[in-house]
XYZ file of C-alpha atoms in Angstrom:
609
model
C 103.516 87.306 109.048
C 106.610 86.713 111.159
C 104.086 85.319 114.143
C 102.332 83.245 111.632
C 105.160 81.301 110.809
C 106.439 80.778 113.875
C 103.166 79.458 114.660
C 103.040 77.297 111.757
C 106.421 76.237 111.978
C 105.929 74.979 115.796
C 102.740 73.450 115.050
C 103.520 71.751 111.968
C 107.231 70.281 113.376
C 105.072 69.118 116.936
C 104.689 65.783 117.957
C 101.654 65.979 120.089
C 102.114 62.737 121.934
C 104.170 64.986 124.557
C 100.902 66.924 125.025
C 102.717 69.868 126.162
C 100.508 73.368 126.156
C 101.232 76.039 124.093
C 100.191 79.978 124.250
C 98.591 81.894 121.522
C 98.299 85.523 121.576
C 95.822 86.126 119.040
C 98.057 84.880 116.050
C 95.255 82.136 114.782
C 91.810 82.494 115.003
C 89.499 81.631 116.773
C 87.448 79.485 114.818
C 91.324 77.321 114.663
C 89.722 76.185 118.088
C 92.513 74.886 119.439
C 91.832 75.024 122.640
C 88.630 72.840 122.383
C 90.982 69.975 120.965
C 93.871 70.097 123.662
C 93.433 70.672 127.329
C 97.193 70.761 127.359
C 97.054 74.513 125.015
C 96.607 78.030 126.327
C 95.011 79.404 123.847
C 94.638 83.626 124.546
C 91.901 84.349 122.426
C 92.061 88.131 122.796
C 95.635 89.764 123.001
C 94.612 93.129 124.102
C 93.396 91.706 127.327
C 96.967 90.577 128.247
C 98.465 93.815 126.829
C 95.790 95.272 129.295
C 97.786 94.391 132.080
C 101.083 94.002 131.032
C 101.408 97.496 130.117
C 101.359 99.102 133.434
C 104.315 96.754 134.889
C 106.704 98.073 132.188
C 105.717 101.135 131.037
C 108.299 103.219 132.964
C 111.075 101.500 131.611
C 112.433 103.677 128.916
C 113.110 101.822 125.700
C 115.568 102.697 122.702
C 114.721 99.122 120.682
C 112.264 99.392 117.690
C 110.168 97.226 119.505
C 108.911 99.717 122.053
C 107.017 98.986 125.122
C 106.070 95.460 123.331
C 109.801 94.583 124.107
C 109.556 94.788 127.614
C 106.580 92.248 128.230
C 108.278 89.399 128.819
C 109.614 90.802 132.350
C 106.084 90.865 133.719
C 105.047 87.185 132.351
C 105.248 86.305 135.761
C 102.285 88.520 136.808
C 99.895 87.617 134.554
C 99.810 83.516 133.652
C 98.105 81.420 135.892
C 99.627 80.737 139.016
C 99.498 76.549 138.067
C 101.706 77.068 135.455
C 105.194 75.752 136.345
C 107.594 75.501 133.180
C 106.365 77.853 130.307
C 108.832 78.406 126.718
C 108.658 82.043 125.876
C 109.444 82.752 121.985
C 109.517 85.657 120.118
C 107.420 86.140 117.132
C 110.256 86.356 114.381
C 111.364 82.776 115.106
C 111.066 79.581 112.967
C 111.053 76.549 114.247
C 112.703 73.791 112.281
C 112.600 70.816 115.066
C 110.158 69.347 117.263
C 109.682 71.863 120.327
C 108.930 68.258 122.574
C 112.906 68.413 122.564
C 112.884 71.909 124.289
C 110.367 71.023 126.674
C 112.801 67.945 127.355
C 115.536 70.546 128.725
C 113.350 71.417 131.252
C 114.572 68.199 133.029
C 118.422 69.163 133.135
C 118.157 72.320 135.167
C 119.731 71.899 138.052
C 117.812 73.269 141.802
C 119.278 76.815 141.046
C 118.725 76.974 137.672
C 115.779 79.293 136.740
C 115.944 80.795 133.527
C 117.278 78.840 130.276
C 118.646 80.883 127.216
C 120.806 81.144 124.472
C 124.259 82.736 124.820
C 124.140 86.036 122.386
C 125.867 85.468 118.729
C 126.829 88.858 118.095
C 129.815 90.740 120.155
C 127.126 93.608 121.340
C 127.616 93.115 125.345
C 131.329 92.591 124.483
C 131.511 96.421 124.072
C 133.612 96.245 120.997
C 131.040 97.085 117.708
C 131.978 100.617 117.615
C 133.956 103.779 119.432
C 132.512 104.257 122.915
C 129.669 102.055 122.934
C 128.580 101.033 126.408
C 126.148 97.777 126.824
C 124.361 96.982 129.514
C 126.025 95.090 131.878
C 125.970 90.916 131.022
C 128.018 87.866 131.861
C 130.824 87.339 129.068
C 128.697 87.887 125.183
C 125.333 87.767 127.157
C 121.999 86.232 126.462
C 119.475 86.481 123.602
C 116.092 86.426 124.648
C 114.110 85.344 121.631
C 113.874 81.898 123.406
C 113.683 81.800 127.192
C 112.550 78.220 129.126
C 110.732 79.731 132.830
C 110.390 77.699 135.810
C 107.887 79.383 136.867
C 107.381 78.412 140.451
C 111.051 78.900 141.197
C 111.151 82.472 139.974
C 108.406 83.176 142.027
C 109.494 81.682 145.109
C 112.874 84.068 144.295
C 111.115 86.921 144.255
C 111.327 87.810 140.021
C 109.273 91.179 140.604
C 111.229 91.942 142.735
C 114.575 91.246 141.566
C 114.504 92.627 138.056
C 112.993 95.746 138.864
C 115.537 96.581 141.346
C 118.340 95.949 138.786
C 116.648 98.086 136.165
C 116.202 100.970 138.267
C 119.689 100.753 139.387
C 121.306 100.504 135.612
C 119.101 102.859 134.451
C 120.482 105.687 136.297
C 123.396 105.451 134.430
C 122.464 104.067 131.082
C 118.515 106.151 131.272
C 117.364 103.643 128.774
C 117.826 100.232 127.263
C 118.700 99.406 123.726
C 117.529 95.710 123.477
C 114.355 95.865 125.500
C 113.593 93.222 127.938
C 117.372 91.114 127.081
C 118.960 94.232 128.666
C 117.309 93.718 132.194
C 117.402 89.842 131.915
C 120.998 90.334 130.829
C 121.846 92.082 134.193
C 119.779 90.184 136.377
C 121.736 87.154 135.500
C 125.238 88.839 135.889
C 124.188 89.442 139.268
C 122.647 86.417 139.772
C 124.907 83.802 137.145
C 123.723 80.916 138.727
C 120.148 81.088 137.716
C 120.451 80.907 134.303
C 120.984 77.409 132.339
C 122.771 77.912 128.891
C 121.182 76.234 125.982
C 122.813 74.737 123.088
C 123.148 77.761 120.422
C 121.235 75.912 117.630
C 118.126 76.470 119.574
C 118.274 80.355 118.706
C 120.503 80.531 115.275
C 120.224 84.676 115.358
C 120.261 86.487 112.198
C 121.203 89.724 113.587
C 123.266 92.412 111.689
C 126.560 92.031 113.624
C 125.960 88.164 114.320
C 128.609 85.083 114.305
C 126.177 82.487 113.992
C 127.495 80.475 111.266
C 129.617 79.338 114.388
C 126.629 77.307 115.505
C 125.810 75.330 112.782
C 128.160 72.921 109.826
C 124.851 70.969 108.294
C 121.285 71.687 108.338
C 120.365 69.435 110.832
C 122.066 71.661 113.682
C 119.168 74.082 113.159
C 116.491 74.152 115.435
C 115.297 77.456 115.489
C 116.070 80.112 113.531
C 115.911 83.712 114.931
C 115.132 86.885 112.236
C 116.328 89.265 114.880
C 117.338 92.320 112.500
C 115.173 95.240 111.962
C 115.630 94.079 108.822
C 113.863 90.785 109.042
C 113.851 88.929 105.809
C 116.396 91.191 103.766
C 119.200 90.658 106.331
C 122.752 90.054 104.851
C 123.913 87.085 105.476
C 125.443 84.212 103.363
C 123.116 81.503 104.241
C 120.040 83.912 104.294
C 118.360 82.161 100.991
C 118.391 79.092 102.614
C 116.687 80.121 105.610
C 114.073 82.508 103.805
C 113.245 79.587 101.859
C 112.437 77.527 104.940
C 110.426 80.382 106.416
C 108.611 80.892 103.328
C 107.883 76.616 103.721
C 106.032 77.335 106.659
C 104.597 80.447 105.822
C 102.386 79.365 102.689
C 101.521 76.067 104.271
C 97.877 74.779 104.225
C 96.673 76.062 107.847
C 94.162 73.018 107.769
C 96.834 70.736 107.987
C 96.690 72.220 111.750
C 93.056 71.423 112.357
C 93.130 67.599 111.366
C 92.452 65.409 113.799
C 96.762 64.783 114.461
C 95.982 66.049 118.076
C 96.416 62.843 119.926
C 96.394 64.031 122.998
C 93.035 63.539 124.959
C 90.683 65.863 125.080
C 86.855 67.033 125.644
C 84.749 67.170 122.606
C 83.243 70.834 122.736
C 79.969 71.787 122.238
C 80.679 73.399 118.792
C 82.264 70.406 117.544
C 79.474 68.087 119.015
C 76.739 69.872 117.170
C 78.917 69.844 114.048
C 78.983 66.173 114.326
C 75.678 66.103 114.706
C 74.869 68.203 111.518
C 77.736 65.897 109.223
C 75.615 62.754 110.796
C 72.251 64.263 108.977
C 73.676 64.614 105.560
C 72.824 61.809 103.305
C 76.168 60.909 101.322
C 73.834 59.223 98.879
C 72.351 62.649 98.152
C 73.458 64.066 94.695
C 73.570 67.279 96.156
C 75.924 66.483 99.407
C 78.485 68.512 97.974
C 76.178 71.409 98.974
C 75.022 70.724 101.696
C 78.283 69.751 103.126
C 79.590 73.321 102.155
C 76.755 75.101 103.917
C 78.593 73.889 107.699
C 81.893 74.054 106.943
C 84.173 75.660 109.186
C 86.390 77.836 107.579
C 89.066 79.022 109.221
C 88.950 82.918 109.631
C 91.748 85.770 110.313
C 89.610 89.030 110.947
C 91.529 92.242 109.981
C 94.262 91.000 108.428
C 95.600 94.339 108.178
C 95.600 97.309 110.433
C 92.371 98.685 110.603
C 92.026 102.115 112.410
C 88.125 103.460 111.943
C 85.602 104.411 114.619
C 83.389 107.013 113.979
C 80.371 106.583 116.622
C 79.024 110.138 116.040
C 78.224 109.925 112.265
C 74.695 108.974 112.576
C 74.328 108.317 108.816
C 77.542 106.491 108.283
C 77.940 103.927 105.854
C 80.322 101.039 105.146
C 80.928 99.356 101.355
C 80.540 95.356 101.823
C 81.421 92.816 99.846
C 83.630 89.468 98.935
C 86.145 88.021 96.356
C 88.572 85.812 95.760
C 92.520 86.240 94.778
C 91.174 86.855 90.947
C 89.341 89.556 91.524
C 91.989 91.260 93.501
C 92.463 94.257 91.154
C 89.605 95.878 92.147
C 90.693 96.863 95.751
C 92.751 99.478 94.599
C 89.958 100.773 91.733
C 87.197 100.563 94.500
C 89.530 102.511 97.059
C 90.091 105.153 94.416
C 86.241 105.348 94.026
C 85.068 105.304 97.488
C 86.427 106.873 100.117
C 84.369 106.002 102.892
C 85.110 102.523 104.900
C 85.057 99.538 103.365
C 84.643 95.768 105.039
C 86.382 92.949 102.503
C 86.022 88.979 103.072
C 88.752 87.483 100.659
C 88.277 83.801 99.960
C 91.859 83.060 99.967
C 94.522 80.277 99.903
C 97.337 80.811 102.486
C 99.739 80.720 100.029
C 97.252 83.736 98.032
C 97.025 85.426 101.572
C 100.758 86.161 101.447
C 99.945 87.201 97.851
C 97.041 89.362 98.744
C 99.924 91.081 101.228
C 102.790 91.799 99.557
C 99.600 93.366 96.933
C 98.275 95.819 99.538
C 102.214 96.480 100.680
C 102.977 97.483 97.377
C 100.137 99.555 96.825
C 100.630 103.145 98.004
C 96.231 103.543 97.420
C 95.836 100.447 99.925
C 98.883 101.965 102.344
C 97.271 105.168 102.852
C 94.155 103.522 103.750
C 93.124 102.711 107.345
C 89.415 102.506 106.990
C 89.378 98.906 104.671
C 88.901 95.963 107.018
C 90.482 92.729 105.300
C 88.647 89.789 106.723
C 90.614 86.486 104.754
C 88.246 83.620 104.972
C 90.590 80.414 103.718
C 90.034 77.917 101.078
C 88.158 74.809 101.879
C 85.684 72.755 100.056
C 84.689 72.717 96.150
C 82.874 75.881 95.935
C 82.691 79.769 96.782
C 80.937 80.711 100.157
C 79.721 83.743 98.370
C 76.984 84.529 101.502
C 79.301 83.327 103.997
C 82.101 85.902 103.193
C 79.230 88.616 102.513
C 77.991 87.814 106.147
C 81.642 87.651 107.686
C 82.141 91.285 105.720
C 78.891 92.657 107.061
C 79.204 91.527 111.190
C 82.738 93.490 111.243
C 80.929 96.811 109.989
C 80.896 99.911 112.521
C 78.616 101.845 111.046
C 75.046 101.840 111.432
C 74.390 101.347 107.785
C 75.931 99.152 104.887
C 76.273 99.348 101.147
C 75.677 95.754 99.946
C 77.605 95.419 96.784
C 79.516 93.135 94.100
C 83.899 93.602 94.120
C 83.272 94.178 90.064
C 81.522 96.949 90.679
C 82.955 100.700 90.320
C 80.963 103.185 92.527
C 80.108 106.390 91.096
C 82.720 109.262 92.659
C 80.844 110.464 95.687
C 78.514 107.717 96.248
C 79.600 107.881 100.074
C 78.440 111.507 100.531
C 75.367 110.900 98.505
C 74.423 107.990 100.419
C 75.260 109.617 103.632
C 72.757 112.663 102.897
C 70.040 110.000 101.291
C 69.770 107.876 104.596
C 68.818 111.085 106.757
C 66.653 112.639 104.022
C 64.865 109.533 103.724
C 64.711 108.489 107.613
C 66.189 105.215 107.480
C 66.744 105.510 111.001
C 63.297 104.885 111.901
C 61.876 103.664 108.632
C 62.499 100.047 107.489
C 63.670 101.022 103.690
C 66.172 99.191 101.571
C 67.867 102.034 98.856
C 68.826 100.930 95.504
C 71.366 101.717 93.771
C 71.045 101.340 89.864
C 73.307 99.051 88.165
C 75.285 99.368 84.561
C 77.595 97.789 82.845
C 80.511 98.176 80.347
C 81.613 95.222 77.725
C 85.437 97.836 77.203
C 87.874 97.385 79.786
C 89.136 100.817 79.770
C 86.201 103.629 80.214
C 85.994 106.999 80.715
C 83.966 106.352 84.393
C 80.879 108.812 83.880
C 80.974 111.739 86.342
C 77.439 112.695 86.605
C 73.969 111.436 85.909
C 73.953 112.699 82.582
C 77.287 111.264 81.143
C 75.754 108.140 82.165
C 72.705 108.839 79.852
C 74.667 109.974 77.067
C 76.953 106.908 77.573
C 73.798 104.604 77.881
C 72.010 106.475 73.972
C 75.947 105.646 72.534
C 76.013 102.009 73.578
C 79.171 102.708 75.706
C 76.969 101.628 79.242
C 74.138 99.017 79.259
C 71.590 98.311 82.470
C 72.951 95.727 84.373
C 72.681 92.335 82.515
C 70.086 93.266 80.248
C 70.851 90.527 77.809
C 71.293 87.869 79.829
C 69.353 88.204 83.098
C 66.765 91.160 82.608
C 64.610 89.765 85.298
C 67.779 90.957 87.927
C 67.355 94.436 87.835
C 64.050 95.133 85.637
C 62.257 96.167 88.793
C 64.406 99.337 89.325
C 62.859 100.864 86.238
C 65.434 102.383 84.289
C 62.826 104.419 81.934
C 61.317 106.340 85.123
C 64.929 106.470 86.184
C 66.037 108.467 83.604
C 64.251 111.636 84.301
C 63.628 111.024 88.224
C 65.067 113.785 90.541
C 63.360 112.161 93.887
C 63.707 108.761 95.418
C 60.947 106.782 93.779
C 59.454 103.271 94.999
C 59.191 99.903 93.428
C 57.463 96.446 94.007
C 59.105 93.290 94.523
C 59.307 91.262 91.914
C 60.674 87.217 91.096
C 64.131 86.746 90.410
C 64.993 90.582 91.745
C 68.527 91.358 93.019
C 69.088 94.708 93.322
C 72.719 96.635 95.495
C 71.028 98.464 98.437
C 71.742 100.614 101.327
C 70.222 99.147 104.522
C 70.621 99.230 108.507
C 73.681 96.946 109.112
C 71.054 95.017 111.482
C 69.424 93.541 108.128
C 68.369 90.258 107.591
C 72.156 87.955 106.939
C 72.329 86.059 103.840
C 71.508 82.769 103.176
C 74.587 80.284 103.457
C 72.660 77.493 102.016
C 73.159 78.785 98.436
C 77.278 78.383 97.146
C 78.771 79.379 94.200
C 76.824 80.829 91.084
C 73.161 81.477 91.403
C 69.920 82.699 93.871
C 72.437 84.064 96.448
C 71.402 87.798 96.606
C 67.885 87.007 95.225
C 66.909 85.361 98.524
C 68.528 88.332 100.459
C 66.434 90.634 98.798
C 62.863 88.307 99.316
C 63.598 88.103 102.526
C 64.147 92.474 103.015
C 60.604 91.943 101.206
C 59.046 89.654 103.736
C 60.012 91.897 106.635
C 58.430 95.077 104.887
C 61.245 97.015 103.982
C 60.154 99.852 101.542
C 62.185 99.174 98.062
C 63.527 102.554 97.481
C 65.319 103.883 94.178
C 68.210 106.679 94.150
C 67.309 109.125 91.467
C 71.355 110.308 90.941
C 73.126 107.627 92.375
C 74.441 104.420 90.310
C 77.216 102.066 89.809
C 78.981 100.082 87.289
C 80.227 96.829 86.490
C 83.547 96.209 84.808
C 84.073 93.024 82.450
C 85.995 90.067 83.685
C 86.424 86.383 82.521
C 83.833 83.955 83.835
C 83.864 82.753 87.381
C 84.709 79.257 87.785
C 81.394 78.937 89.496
C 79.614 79.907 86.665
C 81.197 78.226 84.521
C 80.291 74.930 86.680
C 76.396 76.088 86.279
C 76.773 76.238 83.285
C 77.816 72.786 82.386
C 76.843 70.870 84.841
C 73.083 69.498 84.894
C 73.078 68.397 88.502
C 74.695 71.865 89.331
C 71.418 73.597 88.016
C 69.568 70.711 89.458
C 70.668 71.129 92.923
C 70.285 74.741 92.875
C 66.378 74.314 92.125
C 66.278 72.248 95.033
C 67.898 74.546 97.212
C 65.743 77.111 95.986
C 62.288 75.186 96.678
C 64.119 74.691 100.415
C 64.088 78.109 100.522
C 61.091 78.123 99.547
C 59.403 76.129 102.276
C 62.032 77.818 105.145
C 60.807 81.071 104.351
C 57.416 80.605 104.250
C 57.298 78.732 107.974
C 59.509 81.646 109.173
C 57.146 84.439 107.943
C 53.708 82.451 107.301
C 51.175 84.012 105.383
C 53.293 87.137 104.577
C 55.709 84.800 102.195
C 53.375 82.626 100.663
C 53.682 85.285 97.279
C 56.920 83.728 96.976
C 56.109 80.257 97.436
C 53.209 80.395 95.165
C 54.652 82.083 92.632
C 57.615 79.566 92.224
C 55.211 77.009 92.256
C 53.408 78.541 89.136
C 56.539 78.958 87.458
C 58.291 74.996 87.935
C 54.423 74.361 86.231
C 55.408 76.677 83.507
């Protein structure tokens, strides 16, 4: 979060008619395309890569600081950016920025030939010696430097030999002090008391620290003295200090602002249209705005901006041959059933969350709080953020099912509650059933409640007794019977083997297929025809429509979708929708040719009707 905002803040506070780069590791995605819009940005689309090779140079450096080998990075910037690089602003990830960074750049043009290295003077009395009995600092000139903020010339420290001279003053120090406390400021700290005349002192409002033991209400009477503000405490946000509410508030400012704001076309600086944007341009210039259904069309090549694994995800399990991931989507309203599903399911999961930024910060203080989410590391969080009218229900079930791992995927609905060791049971039905080698799509029968508390059914036959008292019903028999008809509940009842049904129209069934399965159709948004194309087109390329005798799942009542809702009002709603669908149509019956023209004839019959 704390590298978001400073992101946001910088961004957001920038005016780009300096056209000054700026480096990226990995904190927006990289659909933000910055890059593409700026040849002035460094944009480092992967930050493992740089870890990669930053490791090595520091890794021998023994580190007290809670930032661990992360903390020493800085020192070995020089080896690693491109050599035609020549001033370069370094800034920690816990800053916020609450001025226009052109004005930092702009210092660059007061160092004088010596000068090297420009910091901030340290606001707390750590290198002073004095915070406690027998506390020993590493060695500094007078209070020391913080380096959340560091201006490089990066041509002079080569040419003085930077390698060089800081590892020769860590190994020196640390034969007396065997490890540092603050990271990377330690060694900068006593390079520059060796060497004071390569260091240029910045004004202090360009790092306000927030440390425990800081003086940096020294730095600042009004708020216009702030420039950046520095959360340097282990303790982040919840730091004491008197002004803290003041400056969470501002961090919070940046932190739930609209992230599009960042991709409108403010970048003034001249650049080179990329191909991606080019053929984007192209598709907006083939939409008819005189088309009553633009709106949908429009929403089928949108960009949304994308932030893959949102939280830590930890799961790689190459040797499970039969392994299985849970897929599916929501949005902030549905965000209850995380937790339920996680209780239900233990395998791993893959989640697209259709999410504001301000509901991303939400969804996260959510999963914090949740000791269920905590404990798991096997639930990839994939936020996909709000733009446009309507709910990119196949777009976030395609984002959700490219970041599986497994070789096979449980395509399901977020109000759905798995039966307790569905992941087992699935794992055991894919190799009985050969889906390795067999194209076969396994269904999984749906019910439903209408009460919001239940006593979940732990077998088969509580579901049968449950189904005779009117507690569970089959999936949207009273509204939609055409859905899940197919599966045959009646032969379900008493099956013990997997049994197989036909396609029929309107079909939608939850399956278990080879993550390599056909994606989902983006051109249908919101309510309707969104998993009943999926499943024609796992017809058209032959997979065998399998049902699982002792497997099932349920659905749990909510309030209306907004989507819905829309369909249901809304005349040229429905209307477009039949015209998407007779699209579909027509597309699928070019792609597959003779094999498709069931469905196309069919749906012809039935407009007739």
């Amino acid at each position: 979060r704390l590298g978001t905002t400073a992101v946001n803040s910088c961004l957001l506070n920038w005016d780009l008619r300096s056209c000054r780069g700026f480096g990226i590791p990995n904190v927006l995605p990289a659909s933000c395309s910055l890059s593409e819009r700026n040849e002035g940005f460094l944009l480092v689309r992967d930050v493992n890569v740089l870890l990669i090779f930053l490791q090595p140079i520091v890794a021998w450096i023994p580190n007290k600081h809670y930032s661990g080998i992360y903390g020493l990075m800085k020192l070995g910037l020089t080896n690693v950016l491109p050599a035609n690089l020549s001033q370069v602003i370094v800034l920690d990830t816990d800053i916020t920025f609450a001025t226009d960074i052109a004005e930092l750049w702009a210092i660059f043009r007061k160092f004088t030939d010596k000068q090297v290295i420009g910091l901030v003077e340290n606001q707390s009395d750590w290198y002073l010696g004095n915070l406690w009995k027998n506390h020993k600092p590493w060695p500094a000139l007078g209070r020391g430097f913080n380096t959340g903020v560091i201006l490089l010339l990066m041509d002079r420290l080569q040419r003085r030999g930077w390698e060089q001279m800081w590892r020769l003053t860590a190994e020196r120090e640390l034969m007396s002090m065997f490890s540092t406390s603050l990271a990377d400021q330690d060694i900068f700290n006593a390079v520059i008391k060796q060497n004071p005349s390569i260091v240029h002192q910045l004004a202090c409002f360009w790092n306000v620290q927030l440390s425990d033991h800081t003086r940096s209400e020294l730095c600042y009477t009004k708020v216009s003295d702030l420039k950046v503000i520095h959360w340097n405490s282990p303790k982040k946000l919840r730091v004491k200090n008197k002004h803290v509410e003041f400056f969470r508030n501002l961090y919070l400012t940046f932190l739930e602002y609209d992230g599009n704001l960042l991709r409108r076309e403010l970048f003034r600086c001249p650049s080179q249209t990329s191909t991606g944007r080019q053929r984007l341009q192209r598709m907006l210039e083939e939409l008819d705005e005189d088309d009553q259904c633009y709106d949908f069309r429009r929403e089928r090549i949108t960009d949304h901006r994308t932030h893959l694994y949102f939280l830590h995800y930890d799961f790689t399990d190459n040797m499970d041959e039969a392994g299985v991931t849970l897929v599916t989507q929501l949005s902030m309203d549905r965000l209850q059933m995380v937790e339920a599903i996680c209780k239900h399911w233990e395998g791993p999961i893959s989640l697209a969350l259709y999410l504001s930024d301000a509901e991303a910060q939400q969804f996260l203080q959510y999963a914090l709080a949740s000791q269920v989410l905590r404990n798991r590391r096997n639930v990839g969080y994939h936020i996909v953020y709000k733009e446009g009218q309507f709910y990119p229900v196949n777009l976030l079930r395609n984002i959700a099912l490219k970041q599986v791992n497994t070789p096979y995927v449980f395509l399901t609905d977020i109000d759905f509650l798995p039966m307790y060791g569905l992941h087992q049971y699935l794992r055991k039905s894919i190799i009985q059933l050969e889906l390795d080698s067999e194209k076969k799509a396994l269904i999984v029968p749906a019910f439903e409640t209408l009460r919001y508390r239940l006593s979940f059914p732990k077998s088969k036959a509580e579901v049968l007794s449950m189904l005779d008292m009117g507690t569970l019903y089959t999936f949207r028999y009273h509204v939609w019977t055409k859905g899940h008809a197919p599966t045959n509940f009646a032969k379900w009842r008493t099956a013990t083997t997997p049994y197989k049904v036909e396609w029929e129209a309107d079909f939608e069934p939850y399956v278990v297929v080879r993550r390599d399965c056909p994606e989902y159709d983006q051109r249908f948004v919101g309510f309707g025809w969104n998993k009943v194309s999926h499943i024609i087109e796992l017809d058209a390329q032959e997979y065998e429509l399998m049902v699982l005798p002792n497997a099932y799942i349920v659905h749990m009542p909510h309030a209306p979708s907004f989507d819905i809702s829309k369909f249901r009002s809304s005349s040229l709603y429905r209307k477009c929708l039949r015209t998407l669908k007779e699209e579909f149509h027509q597309d699928i019956s070019r792609k597959y040719g003779s094999t498709a023209l069931k469905y196309l004839t069919l749906h012809l019959v039935r407009n007739r009707l």
